[in-house]
Tab-separated table of C-alpha atoms and ligand atoms in Angstrom:
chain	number	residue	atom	x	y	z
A	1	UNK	CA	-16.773	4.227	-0.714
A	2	UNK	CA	-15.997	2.821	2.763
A	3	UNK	CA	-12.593	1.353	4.091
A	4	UNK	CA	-12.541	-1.377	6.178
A	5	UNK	CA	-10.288	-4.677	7.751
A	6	UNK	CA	-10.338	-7.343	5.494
A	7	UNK	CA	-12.879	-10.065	6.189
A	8	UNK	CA	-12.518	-14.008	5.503
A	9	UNK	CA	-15.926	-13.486	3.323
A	10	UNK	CA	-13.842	-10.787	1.071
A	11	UNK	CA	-10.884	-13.557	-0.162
A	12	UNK	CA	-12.023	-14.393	-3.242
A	13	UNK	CA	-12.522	-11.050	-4.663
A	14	UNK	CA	-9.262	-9.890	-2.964
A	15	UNK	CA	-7.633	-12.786	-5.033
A	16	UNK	CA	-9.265	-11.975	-8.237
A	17	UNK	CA	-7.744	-8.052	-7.770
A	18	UNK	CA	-4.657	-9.340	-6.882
A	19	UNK	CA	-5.116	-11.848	-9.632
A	20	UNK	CA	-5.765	-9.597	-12.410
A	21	UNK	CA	-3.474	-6.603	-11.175
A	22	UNK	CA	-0.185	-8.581	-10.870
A	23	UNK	CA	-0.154	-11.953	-12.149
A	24	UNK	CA	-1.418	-15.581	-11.642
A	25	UNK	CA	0.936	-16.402	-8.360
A	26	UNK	CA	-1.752	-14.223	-6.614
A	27	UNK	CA	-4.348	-17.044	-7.466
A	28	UNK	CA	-3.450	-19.291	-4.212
A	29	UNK	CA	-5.051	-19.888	-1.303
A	30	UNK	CA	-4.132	-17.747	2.244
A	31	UNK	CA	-1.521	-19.056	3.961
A	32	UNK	CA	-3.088	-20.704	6.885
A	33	UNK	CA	-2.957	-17.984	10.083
A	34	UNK	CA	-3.042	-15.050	7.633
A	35	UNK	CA	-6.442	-13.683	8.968
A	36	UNK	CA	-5.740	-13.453	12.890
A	37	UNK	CA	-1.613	-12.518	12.282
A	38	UNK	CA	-1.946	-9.330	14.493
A	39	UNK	CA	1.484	-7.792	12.510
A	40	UNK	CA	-0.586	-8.421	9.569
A	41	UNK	CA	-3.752	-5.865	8.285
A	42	UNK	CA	-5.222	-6.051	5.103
A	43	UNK	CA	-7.707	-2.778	4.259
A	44	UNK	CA	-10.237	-2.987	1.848
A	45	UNK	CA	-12.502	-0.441	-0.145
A	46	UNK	CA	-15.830	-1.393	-1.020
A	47	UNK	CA	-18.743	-0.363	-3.231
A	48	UNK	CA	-21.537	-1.659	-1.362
A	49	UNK	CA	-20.314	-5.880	-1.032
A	50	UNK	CA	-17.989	-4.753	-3.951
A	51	UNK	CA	-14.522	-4.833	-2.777
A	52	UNK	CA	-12.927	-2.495	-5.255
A	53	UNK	CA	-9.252	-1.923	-3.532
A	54	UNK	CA	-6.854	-3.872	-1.338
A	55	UNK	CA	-3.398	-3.522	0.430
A	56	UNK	CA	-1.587	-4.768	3.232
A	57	UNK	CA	0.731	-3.620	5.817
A	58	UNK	CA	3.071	-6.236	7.494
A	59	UNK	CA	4.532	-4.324	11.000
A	60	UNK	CA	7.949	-6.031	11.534
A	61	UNK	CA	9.406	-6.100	15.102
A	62	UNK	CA	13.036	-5.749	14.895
A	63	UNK	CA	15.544	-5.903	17.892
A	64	UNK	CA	15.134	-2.083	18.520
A	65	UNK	CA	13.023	-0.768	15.628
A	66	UNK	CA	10.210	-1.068	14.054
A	67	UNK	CA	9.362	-1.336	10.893
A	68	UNK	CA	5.800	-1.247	8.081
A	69	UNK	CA	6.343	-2.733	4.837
A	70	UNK	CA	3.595	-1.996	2.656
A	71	UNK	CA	2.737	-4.730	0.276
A	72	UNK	CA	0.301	-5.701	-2.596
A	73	UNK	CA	-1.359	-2.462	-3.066
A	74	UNK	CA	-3.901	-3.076	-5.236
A	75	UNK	CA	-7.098	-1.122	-7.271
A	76	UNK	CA	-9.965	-2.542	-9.402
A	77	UNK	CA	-9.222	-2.036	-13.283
A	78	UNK	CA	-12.613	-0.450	-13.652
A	79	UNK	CA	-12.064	2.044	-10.561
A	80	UNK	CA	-8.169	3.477	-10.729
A	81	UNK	CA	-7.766	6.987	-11.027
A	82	UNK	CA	-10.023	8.424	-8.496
A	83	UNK	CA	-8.011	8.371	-5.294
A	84	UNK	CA	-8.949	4.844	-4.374
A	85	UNK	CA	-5.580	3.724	-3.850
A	86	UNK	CA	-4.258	6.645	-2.137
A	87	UNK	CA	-6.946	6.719	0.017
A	88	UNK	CA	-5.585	3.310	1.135
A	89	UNK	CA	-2.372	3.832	1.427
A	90	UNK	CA	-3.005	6.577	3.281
A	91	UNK	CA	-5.042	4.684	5.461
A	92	UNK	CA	-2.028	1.704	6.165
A	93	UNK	CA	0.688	5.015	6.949
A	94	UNK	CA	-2.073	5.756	9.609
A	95	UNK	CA	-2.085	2.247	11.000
A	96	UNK	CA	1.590	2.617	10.860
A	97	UNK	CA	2.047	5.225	12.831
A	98	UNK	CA	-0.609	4.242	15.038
A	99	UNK	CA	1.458	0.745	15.553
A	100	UNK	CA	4.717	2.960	16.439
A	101	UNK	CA	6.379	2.113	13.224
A	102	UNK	CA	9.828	4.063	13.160
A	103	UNK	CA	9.725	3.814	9.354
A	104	UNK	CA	7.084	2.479	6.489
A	105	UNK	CA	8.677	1.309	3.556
A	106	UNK	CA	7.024	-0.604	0.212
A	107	UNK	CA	8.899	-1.818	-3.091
A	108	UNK	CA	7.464	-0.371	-6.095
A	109	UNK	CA	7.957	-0.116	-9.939
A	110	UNK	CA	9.871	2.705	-11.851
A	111	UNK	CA	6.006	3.272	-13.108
A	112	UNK	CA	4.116	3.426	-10.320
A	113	UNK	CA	6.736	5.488	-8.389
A	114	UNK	CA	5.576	8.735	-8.994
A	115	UNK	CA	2.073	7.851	-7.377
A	116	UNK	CA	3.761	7.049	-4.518
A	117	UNK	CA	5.789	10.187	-4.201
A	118	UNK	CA	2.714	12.006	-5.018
A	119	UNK	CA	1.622	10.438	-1.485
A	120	UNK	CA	4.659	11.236	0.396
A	121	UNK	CA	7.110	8.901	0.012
A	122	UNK	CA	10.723	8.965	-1.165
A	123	UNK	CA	13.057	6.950	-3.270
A	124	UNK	CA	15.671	4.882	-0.774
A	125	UNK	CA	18.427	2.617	-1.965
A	126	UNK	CA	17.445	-0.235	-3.894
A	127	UNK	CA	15.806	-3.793	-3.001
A	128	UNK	CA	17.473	-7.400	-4.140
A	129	UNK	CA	15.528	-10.413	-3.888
A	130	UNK	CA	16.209	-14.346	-4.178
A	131	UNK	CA	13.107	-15.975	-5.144
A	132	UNK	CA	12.264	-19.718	-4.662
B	1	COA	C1	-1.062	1.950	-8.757
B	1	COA	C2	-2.538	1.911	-8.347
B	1	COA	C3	-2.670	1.195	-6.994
B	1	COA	C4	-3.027	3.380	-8.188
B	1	COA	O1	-4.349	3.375	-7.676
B	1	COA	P1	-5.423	4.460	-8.139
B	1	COA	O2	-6.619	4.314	-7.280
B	1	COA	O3	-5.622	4.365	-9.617
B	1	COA	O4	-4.643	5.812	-7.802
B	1	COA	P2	-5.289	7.179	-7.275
B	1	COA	O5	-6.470	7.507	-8.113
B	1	COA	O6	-5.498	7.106	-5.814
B	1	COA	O7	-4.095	8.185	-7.614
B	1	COA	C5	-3.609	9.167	-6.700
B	1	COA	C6	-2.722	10.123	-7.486
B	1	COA	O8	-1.617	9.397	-8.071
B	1	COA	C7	-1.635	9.524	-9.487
B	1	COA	N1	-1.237	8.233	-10.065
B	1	COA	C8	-1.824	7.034	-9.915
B	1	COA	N2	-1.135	6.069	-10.567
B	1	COA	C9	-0.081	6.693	-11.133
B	1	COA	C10	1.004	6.245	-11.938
B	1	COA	N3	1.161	4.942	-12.260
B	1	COA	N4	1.904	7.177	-12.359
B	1	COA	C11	1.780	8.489	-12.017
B	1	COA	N5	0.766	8.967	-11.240
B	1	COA	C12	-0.142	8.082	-10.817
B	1	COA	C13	-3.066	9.897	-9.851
B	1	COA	O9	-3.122	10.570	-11.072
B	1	COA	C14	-3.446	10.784	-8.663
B	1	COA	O10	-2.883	12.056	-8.839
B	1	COA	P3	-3.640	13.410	-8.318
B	1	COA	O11	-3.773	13.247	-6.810
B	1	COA	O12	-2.718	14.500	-8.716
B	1	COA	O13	-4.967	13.420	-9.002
B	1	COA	C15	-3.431	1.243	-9.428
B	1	COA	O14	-3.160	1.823	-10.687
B	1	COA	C16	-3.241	-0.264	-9.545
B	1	COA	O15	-3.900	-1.034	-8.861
B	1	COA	N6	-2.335	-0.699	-10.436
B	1	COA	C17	-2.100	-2.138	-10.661
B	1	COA	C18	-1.459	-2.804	-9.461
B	1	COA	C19	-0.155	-2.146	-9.073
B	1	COA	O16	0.726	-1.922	-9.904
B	1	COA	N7	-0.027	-1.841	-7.755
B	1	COA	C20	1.130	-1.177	-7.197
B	1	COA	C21	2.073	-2.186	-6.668
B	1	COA	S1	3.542	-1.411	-6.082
């Protein structure tokens, strides 16, 4: 199991993760700049030139802070449940902290919360969305 940056080959097994882990939105092509956006990493773990987990972290410069939202954490049906995805989260707090992030923050379901505590992190107010 190896972690590694994202590369423009892995896309289309990214998308199918993404794909079958949240729901068909996912199945869309990258917004054009994604791959060189230096706020922007995706990690990957791979099997050999099976890419088996994905997230991203998106660092967001604010006026005087700075800020990692971790987003679309994602692990192969066939391959949850033996540290995969902590591994990789682990990996984007490190990236983080190495980008001088005063906080890392990620939304999450009720369900998947306690994975996320079990990881470090802690419940903070609540999140409110418009969607288009
Ligand atoms: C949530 C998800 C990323 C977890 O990945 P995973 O590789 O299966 O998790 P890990 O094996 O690294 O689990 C690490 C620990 O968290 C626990 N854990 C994982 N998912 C959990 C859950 N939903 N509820 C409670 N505990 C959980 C594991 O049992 C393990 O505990 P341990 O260290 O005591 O053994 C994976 O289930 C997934 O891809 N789900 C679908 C997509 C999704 O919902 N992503 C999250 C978006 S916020």
């Amino acid at each position: 199991m190896k972690i590694r940056e994202l590369q423009p080959s892995d896309t289309k097994q990214v998308i199918d993760i993404w794909t079958s882990s949240f729901s068909r939105n996912f199945n869309n092509t990258l917004n054009a700049g994604y791959i060189n956006d230096p706020n922007s990493t995706t990690m990957v773990v791979c099997e050999g030139s099976t890419i088996i987990g994905v997230a991203s972290i998106h660092i967001i410069y604010k006026l005087s802070r700075t800020l990692g939202l971790i987003e679309d954490v994602a692990v192969d049906k066939d391959h949850r449940g033996k540290g995969v995805g902590k591994s990789l989260v682990e990996k984007l707090i490190e990236i983080g902290k190495q980008k001088n992030c005063d906080k890392i923050v990620l939304n999450t379901s009720v369900k998947n919360s306690k994975f996320y505590e079990k990881i470090g992190f802690e419940k903070n107010e609540i999140q409110m969305v418009i969607r288009n």
